[in-house]
PDB file of C-alpha atoms in Angstrom:
ATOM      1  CA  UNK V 168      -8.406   1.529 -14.410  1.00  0.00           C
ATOM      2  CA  UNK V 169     -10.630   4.188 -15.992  1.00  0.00           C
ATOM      3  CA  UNK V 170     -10.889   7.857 -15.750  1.00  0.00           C
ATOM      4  CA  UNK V 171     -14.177   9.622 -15.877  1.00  0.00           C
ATOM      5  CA  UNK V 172     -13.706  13.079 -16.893  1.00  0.00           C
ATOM      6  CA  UNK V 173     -15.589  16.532 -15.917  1.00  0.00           C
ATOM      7  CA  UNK V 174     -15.275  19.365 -18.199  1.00  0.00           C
ATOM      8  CA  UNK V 175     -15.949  21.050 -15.048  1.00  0.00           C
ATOM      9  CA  UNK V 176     -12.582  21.539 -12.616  1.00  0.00           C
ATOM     10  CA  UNK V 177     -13.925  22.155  -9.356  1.00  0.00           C
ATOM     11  CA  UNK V 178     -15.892  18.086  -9.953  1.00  0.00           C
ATOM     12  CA  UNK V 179     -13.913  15.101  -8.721  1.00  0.00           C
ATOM     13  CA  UNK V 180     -11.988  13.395 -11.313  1.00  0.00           C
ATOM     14  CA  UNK V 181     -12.030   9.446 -10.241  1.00  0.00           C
ATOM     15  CA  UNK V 182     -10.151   7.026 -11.299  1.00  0.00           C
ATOM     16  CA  UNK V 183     -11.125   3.619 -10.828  1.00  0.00           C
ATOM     17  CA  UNK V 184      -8.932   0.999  -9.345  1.00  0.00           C
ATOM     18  CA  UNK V 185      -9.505  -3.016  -8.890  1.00  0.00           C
ATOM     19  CA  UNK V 186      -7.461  -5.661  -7.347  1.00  0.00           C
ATOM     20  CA  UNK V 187      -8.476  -8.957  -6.712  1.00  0.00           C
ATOM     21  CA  UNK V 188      -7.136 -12.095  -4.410  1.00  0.00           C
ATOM     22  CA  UNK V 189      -7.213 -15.591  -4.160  1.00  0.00           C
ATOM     23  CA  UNK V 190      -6.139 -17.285  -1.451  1.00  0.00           C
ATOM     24  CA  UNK V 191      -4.290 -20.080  -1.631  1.00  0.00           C
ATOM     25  CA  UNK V 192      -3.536 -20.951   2.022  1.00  0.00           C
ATOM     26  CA  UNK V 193      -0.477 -21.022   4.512  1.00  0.00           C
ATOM     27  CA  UNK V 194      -0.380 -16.987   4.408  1.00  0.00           C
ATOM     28  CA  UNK V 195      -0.311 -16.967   0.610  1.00  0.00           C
ATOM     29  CA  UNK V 196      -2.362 -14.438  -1.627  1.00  0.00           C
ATOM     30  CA  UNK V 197      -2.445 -14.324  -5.483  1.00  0.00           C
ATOM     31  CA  UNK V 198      -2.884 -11.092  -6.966  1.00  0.00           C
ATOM     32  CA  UNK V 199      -4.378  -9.424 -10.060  1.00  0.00           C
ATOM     33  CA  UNK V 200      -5.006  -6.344 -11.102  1.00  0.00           C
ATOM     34  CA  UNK V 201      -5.666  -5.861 -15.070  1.00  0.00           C
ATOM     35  CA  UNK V 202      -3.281  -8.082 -17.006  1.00  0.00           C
ATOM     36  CA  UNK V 203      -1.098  -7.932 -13.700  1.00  0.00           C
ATOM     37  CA  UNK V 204      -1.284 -11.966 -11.914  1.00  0.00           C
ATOM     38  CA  UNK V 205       2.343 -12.433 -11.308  1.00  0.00           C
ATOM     39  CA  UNK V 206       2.108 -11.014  -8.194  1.00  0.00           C
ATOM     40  CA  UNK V 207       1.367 -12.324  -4.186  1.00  0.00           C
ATOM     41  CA  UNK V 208       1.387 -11.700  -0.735  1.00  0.00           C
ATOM     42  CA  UNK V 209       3.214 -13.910   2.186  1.00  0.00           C
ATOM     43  CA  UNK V 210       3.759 -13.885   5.164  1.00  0.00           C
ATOM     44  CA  UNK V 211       6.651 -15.298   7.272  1.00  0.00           C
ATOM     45  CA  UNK V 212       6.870 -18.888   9.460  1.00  0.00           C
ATOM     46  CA  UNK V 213       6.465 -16.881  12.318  1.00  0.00           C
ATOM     47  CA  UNK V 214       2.789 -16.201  11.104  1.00  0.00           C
ATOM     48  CA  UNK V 215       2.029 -19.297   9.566  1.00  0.00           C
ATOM     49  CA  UNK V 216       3.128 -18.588   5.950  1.00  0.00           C
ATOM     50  CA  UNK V 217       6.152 -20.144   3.460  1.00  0.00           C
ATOM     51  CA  UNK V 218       7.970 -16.908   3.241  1.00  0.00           C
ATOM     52  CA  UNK V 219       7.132 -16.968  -0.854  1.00  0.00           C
ATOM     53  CA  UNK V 220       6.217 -13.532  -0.902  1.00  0.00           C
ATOM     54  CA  UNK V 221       6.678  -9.733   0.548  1.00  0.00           C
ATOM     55  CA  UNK V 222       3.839  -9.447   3.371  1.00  0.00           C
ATOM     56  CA  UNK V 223       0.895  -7.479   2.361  1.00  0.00           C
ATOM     57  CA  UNK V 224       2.455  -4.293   4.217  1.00  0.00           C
ATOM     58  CA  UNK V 225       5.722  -4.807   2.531  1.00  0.00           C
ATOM     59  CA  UNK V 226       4.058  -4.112  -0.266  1.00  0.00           C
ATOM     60  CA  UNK V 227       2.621  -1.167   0.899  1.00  0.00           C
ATOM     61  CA  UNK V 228       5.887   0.222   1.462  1.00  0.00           C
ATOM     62  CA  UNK V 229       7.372  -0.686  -1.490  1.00  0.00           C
ATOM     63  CA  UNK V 230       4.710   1.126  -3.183  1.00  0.00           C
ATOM     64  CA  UNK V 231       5.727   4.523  -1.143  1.00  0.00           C
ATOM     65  CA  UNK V 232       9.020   4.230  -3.371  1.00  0.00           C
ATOM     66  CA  UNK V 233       7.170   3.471  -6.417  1.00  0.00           C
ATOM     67  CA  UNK V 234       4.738   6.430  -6.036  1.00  0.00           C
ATOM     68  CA  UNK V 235       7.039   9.235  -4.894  1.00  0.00           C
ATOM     69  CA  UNK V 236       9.105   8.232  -7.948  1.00  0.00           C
ATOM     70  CA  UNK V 237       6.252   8.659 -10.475  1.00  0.00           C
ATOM     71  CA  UNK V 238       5.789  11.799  -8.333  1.00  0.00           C
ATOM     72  CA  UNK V 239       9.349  12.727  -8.736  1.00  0.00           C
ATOM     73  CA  UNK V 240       9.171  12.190 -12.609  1.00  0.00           C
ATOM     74  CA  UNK V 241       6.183  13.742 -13.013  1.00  0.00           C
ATOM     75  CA  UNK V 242       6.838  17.097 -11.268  1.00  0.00           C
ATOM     76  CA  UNK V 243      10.363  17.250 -12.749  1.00  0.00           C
ATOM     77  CA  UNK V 244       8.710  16.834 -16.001  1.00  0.00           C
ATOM     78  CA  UNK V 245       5.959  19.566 -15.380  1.00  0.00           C
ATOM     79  CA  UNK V 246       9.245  22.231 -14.397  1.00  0.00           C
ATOM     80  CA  UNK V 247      11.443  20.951 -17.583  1.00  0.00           C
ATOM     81  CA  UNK V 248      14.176  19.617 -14.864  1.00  0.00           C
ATOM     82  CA  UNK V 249      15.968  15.903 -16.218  1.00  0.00           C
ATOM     83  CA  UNK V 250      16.547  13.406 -13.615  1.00  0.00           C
ATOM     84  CA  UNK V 251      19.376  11.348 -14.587  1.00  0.00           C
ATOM     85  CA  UNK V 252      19.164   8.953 -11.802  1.00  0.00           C
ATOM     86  CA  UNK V 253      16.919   8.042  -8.909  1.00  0.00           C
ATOM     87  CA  UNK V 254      17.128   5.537  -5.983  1.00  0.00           C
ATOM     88  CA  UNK V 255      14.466   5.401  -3.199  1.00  0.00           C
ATOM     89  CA  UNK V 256      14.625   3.173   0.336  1.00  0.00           C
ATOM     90  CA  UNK V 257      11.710   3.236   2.427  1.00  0.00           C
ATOM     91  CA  UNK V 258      11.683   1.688   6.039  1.00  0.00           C
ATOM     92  CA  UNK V 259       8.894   1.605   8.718  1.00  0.00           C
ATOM     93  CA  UNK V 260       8.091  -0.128  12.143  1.00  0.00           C
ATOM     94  CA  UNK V 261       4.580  -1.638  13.094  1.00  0.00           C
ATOM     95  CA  UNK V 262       3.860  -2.070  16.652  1.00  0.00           C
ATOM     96  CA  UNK V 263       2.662  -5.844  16.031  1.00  0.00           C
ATOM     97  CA  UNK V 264       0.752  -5.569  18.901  1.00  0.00           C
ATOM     98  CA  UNK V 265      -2.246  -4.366  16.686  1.00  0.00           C
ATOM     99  CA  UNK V 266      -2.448  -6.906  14.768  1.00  0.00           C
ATOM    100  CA  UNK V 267      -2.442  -9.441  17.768  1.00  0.00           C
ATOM    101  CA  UNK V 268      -5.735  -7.728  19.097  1.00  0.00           C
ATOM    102  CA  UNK V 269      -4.280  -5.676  21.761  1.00  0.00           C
ATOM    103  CA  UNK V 270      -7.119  -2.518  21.980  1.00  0.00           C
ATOM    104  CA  UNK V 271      -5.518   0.537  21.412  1.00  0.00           C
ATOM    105  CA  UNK V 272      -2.734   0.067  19.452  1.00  0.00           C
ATOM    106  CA  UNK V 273      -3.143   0.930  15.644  1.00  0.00           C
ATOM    107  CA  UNK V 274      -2.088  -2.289  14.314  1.00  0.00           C
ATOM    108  CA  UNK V 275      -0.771  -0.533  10.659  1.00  0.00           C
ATOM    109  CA  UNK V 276       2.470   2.007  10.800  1.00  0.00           C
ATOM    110  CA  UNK V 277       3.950   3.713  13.178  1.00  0.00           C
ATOM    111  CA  UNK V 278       6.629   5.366  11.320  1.00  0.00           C
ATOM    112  CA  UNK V 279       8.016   5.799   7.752  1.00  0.00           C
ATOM    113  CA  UNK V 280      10.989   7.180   6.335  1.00  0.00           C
ATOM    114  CA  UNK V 281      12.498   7.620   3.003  1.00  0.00           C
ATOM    115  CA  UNK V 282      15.712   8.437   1.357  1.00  0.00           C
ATOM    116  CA  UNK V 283      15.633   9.881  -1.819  1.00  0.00           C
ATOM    117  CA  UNK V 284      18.602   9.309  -3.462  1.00  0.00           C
ATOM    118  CA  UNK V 285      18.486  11.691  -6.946  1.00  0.00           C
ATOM    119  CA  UNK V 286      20.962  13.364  -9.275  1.00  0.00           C
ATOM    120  CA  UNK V 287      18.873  15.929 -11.231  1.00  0.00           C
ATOM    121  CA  UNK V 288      20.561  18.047 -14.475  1.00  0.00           C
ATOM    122  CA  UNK V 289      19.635  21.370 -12.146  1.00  0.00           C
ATOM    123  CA  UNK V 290      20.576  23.269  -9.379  1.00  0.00           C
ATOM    124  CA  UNK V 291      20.072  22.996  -5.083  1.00  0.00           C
ATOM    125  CA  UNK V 292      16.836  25.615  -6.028  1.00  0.00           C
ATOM    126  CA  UNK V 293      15.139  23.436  -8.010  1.00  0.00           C
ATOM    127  CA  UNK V 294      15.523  20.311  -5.930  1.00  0.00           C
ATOM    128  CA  UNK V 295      14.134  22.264  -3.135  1.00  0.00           C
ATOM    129  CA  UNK V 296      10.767  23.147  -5.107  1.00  0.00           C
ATOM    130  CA  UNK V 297      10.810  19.878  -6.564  1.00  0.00           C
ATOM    131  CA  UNK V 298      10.763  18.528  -3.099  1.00  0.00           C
ATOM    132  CA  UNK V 299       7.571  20.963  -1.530  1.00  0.00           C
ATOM    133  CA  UNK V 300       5.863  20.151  -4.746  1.00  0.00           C
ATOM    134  CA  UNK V 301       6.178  16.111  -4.605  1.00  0.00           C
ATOM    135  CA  UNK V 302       5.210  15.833  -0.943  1.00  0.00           C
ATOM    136  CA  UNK V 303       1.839  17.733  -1.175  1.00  0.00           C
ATOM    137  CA  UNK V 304       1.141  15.633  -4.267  1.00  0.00           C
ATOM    138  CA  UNK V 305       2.450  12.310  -3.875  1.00  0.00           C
ATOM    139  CA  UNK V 306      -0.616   9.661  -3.186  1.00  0.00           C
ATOM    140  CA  UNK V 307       0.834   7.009  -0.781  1.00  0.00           C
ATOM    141  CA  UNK V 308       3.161   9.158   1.034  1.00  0.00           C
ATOM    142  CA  UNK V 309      -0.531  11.327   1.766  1.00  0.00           C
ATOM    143  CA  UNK V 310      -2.405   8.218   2.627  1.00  0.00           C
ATOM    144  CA  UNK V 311       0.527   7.484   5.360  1.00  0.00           C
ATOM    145  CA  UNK V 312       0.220  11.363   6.401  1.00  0.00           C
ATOM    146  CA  UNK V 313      -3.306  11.506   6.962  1.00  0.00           C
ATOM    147  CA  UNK V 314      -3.411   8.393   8.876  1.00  0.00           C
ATOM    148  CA  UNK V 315      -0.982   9.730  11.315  1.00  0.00           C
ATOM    149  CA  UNK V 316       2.088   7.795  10.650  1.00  0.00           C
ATOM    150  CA  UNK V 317       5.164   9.574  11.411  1.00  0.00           C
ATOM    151  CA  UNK V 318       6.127  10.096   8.031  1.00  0.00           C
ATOM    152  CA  UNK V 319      10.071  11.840   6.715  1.00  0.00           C
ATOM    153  CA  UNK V 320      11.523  12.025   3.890  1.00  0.00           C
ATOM    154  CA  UNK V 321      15.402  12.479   3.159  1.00  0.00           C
ATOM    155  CA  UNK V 322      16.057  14.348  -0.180  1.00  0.00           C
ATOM    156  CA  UNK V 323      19.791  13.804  -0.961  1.00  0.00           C
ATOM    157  CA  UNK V 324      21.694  14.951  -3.867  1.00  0.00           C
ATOM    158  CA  UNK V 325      23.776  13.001  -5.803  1.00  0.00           C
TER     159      UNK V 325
ATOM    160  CA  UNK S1388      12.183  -7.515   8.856  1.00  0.00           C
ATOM    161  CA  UNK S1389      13.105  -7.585  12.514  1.00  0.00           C
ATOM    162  CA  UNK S1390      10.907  -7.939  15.328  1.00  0.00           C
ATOM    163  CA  UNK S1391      12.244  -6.500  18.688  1.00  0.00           C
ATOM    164  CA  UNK S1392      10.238  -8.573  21.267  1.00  0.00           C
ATOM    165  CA  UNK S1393       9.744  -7.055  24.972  1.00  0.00           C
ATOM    166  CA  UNK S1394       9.167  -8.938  27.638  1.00  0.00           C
ATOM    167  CA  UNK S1395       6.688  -6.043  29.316  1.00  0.00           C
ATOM    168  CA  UNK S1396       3.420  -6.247  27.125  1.00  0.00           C
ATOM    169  CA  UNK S1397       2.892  -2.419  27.113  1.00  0.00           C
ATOM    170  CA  UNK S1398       5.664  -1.581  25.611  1.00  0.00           C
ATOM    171  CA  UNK S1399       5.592  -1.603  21.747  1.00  0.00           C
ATOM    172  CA  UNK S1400       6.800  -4.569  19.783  1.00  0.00           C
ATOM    173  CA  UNK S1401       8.273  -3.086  16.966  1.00  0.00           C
ATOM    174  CA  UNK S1402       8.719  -4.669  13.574  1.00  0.00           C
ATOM    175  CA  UNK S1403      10.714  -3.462  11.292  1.00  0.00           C
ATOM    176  CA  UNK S1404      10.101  -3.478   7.180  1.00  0.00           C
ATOM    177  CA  UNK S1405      12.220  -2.064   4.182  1.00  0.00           C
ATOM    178  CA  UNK S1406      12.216  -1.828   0.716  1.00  0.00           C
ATOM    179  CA  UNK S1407      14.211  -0.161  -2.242  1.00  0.00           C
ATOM    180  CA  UNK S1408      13.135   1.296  -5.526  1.00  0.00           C
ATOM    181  CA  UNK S1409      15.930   1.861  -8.565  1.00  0.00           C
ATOM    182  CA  UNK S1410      13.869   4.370 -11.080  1.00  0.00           C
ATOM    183  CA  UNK S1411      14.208   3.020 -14.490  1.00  0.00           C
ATOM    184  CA  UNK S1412      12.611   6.201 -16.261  1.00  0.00           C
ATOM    185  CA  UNK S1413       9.300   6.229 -18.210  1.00  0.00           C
ATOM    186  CA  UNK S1414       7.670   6.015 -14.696  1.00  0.00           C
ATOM    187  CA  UNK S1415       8.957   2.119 -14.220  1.00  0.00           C
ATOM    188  CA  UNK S1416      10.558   2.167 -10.878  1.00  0.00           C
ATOM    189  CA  UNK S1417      12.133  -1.897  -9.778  1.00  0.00           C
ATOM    190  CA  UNK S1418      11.699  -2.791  -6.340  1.00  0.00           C
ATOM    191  CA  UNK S1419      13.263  -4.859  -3.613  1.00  0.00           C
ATOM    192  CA  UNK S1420      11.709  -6.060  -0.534  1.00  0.00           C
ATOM    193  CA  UNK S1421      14.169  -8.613   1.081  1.00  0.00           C
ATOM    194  CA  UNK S1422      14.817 -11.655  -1.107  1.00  0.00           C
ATOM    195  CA  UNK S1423      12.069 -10.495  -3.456  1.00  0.00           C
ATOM    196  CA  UNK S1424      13.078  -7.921  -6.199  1.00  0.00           C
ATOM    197  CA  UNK S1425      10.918  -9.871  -9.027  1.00  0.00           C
ATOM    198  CA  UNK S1426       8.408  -6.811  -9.166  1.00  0.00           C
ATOM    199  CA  UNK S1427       7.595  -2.844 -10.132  1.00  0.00           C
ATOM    200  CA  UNK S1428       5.544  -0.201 -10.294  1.00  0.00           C
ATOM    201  CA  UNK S1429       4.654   1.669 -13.355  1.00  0.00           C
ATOM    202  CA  UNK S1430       2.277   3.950 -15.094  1.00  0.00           C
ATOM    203  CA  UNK S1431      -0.219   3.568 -18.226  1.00  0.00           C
ATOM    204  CA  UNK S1432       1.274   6.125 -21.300  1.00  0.00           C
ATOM    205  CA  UNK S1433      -1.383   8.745 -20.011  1.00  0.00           C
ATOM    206  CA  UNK S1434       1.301   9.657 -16.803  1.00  0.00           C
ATOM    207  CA  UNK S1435       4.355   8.543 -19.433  1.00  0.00           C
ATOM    208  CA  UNK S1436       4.730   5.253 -18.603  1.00  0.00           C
ATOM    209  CA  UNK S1437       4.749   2.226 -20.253  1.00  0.00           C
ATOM    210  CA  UNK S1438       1.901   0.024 -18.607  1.00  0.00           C
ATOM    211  CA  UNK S1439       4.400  -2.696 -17.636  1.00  0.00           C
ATOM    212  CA  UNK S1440       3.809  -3.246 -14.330  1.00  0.00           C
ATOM    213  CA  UNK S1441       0.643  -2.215 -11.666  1.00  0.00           C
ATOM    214  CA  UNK S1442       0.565   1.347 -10.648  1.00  0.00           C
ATOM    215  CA  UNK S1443       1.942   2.347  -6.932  1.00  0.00           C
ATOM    216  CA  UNK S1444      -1.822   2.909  -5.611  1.00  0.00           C
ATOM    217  CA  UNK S1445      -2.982  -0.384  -7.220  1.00  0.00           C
ATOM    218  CA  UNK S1446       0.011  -2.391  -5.846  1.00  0.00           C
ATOM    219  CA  UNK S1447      -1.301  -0.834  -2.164  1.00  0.00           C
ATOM    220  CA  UNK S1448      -4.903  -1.675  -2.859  1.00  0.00           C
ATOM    221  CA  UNK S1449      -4.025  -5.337  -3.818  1.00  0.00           C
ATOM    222  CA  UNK S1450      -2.238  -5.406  -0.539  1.00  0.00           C
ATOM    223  CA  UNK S1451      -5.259  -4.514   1.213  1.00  0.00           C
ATOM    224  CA  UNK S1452      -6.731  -7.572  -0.395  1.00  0.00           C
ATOM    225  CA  UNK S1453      -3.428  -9.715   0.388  1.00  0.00           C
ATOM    226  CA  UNK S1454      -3.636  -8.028   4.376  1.00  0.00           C
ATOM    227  CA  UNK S1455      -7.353  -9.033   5.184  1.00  0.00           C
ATOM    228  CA  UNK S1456      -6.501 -12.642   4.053  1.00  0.00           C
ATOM    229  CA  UNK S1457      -3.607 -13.219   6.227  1.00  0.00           C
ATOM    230  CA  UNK S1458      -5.821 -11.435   8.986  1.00  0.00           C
ATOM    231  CA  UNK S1459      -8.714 -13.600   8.014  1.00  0.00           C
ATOM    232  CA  UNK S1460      -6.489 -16.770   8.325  1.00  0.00           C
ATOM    233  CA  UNK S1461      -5.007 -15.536  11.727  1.00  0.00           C
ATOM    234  CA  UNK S1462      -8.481 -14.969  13.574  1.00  0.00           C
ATOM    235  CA  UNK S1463      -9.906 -18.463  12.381  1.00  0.00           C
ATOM    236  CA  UNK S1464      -6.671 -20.162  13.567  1.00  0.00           C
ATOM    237  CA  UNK S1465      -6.813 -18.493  16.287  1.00  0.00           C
ATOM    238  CA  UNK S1466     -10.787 -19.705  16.996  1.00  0.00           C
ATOM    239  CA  UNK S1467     -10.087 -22.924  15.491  1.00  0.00           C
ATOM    240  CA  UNK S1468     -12.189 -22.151  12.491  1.00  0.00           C
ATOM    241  CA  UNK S1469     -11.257 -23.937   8.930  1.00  0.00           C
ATOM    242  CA  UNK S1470     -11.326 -21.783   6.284  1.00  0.00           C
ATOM    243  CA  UNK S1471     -12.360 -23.510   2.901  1.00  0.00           C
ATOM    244  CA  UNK S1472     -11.610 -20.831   0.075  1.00  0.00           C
ATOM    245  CA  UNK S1473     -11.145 -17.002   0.477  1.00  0.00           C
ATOM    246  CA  UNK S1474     -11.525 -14.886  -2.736  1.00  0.00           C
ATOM    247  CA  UNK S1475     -11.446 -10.927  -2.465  1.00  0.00           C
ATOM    248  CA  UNK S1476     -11.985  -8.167  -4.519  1.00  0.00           C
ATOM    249  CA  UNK S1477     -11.248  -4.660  -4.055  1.00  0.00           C
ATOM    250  CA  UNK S1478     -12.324  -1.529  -5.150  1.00  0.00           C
ATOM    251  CA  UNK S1479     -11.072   2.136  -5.320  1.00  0.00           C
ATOM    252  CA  UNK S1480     -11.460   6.039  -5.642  1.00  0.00           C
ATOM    253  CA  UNK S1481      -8.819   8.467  -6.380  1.00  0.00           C
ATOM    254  CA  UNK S1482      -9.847  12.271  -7.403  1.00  0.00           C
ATOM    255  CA  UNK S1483      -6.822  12.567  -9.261  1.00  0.00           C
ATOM    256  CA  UNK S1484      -7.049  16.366  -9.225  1.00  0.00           C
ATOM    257  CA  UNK S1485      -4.569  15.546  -5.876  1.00  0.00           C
ATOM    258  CA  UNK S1486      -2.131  14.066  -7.798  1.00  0.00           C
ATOM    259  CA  UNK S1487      -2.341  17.063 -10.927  1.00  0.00           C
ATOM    260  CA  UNK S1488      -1.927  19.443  -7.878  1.00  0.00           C
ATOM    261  CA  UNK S1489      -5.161  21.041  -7.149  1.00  0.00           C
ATOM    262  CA  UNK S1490      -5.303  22.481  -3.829  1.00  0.00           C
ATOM    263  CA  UNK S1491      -7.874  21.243  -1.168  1.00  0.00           C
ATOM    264  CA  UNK S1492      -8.269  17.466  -2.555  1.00  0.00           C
ATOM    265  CA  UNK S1493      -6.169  14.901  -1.307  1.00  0.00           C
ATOM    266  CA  UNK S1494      -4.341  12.576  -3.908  1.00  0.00           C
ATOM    267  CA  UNK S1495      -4.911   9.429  -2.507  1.00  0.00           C
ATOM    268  CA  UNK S1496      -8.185   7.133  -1.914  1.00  0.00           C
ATOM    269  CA  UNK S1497     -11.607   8.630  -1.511  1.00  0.00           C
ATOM    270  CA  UNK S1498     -13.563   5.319  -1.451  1.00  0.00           C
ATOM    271  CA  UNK S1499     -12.069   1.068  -1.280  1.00  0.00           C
ATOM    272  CA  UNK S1500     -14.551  -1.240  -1.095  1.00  0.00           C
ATOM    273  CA  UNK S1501     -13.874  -4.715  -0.479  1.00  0.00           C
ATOM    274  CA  UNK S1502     -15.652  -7.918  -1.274  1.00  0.00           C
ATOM    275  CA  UNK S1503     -14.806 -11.212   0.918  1.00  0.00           C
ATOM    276  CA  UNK S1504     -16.132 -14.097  -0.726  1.00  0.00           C
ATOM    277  CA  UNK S1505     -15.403 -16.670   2.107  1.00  0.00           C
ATOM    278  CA  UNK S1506     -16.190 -20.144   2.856  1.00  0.00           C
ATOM    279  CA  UNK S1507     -16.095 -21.289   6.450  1.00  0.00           C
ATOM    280  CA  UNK S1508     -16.561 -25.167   7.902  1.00  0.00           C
ATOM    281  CA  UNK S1509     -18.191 -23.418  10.796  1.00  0.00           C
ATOM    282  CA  UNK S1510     -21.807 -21.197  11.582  1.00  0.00           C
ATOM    283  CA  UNK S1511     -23.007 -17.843  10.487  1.00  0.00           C
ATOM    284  CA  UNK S1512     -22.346 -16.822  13.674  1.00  0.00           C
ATOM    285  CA  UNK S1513     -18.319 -17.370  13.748  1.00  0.00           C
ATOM    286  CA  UNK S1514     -18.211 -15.532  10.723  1.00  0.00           C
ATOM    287  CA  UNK S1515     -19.921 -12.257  12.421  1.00  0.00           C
ATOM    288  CA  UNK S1516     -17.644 -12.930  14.969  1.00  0.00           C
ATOM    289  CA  UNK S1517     -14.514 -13.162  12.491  1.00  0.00           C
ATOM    290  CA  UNK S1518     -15.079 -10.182  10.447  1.00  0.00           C
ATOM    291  CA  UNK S1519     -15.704  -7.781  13.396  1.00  0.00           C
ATOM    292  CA  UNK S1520     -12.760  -9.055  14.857  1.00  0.00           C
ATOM    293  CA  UNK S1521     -10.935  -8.846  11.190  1.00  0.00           C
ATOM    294  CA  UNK S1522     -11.820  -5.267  10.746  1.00  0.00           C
ATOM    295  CA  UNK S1523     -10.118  -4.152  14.111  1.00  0.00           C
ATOM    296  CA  UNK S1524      -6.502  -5.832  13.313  1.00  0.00           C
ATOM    297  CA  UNK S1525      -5.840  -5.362   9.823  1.00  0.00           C
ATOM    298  CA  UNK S1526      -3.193  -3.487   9.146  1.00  0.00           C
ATOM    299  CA  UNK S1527      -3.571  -2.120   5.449  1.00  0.00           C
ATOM    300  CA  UNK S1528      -7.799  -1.743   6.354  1.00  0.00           C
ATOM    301  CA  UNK S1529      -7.196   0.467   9.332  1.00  0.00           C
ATOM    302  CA  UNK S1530      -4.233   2.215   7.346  1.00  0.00           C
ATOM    303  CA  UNK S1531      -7.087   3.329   4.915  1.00  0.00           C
ATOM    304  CA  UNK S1532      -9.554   4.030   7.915  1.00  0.00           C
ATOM    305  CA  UNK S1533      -7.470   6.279   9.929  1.00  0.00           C
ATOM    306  CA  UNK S1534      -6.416   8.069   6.739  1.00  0.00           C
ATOM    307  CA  UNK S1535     -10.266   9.216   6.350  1.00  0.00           C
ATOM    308  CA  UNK S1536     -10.710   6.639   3.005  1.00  0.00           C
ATOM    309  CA  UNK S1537     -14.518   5.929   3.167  1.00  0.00           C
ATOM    310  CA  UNK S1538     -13.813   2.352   3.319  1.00  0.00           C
ATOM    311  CA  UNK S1539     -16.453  -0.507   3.554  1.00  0.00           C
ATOM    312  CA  UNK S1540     -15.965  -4.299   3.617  1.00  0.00           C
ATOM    313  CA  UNK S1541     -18.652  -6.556   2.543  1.00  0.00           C
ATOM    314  CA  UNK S1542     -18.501  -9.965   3.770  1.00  0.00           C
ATOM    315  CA  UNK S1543     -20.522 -12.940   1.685  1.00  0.00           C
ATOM    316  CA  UNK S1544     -20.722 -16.452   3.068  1.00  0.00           C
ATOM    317  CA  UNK S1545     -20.049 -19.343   0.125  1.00  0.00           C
TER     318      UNK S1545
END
């Protein structure tokens, strides 16, 4: 992962990402990215797979979680708030009639919603910026949004 | 992960996916999908993590590696082609001026470009055939596509 800088702010600022995969048949995926190789994908009996893994959009979707929490953290920081605790659960349908070759039907998510589970040291007013502020930044919940998943998110205090 | 099956073929076939995420502070979040709750998502010390685990957007773009092999494997089963090995790597974009909150750029992808290194017991010809065919049903690829990543796939015969 690298960063190039630009002194300049209205220049992109890209970060580079790599992930690579090796196959290893039956559904089954091994993953690396930088020192990360503990990882796969898999894929159920009813596709051909062991079941030794999440499936590749599992992942996905577990990733949602992952990024609106550094999202979550990262804003709170930014505004001085402390979260003392933070559970996410993500859940989404796929018409799996996409990925069986049926025209027409966009064969990734049709839906995604998360509960946000978090007890912040603040009050109801700062939960409620906190909230604006993590949805217009967070990265996976924007890739879902701009490929026109029905995407919601729960906020819940704790 | 359910699967609601209907018997009419226009009607959606929904399948159902979840996962959790338990924030364990310094940008570490654990996740859960099903039986599997062996993995994480974390941040290098630049965002205030720890660099223990992948990053959210990494863990998604090694899915998109994971997702074009199980589609790869599905559309030569399904044409009763053998494949011999499969190796991918991918490669991404993100202006992270999105993610720092600068108006106007979007925080996810701008670019993922994918290598398929891919040998096939069968003709040049199958494999134009596969990877056209590939490219419409893959779930994570068209996730990027419809989400206006400039995404390209190149495809190289071993």
């Amino acid at each position: 992962m690298t960063t190039v800088q630009h002194p300049e702010t209205d220049l992109p600022v890209l970060k580079k990402l790599r992930a690579r995969g090796i196959w290893e048949g039956r559904q089954r995926t091994r993953l690396t990215v930088r020192q990360f190789a503990d990882f796969a994908t898999g894929e159920p009996a009813a596709i051909g797979g062991d079941d030794s893994a999440p499936t590749p959009m599992e992942l996905v979707l577990a990733a949602l979680a992952g990024c609106l929490a550094v999202v979550i953290e990262t804003v709170a920081t930014e505004r001085g708030i402390t979260v003392r605790s933070l559970e996410l659960t993500s859940e989404a349908t796929i018409d799996t009639r996409g990925f069986a070759g049926v025209p027409g039907v966009r064969p990734h998510f049709a839906s995604a919603d998360t509960r946000v589970e978090i007890n912040l040291a603040s009050t109801a007013a700062h939960l409620a910026d906190l909230r604006v502020e993590v949805e217009r930044r967070c990265p996976a919940l924007n890739l879902f949004r701009d490929a026109g998943v029905d995407v919601r998110v729960t906020w819940v205090a704790r």
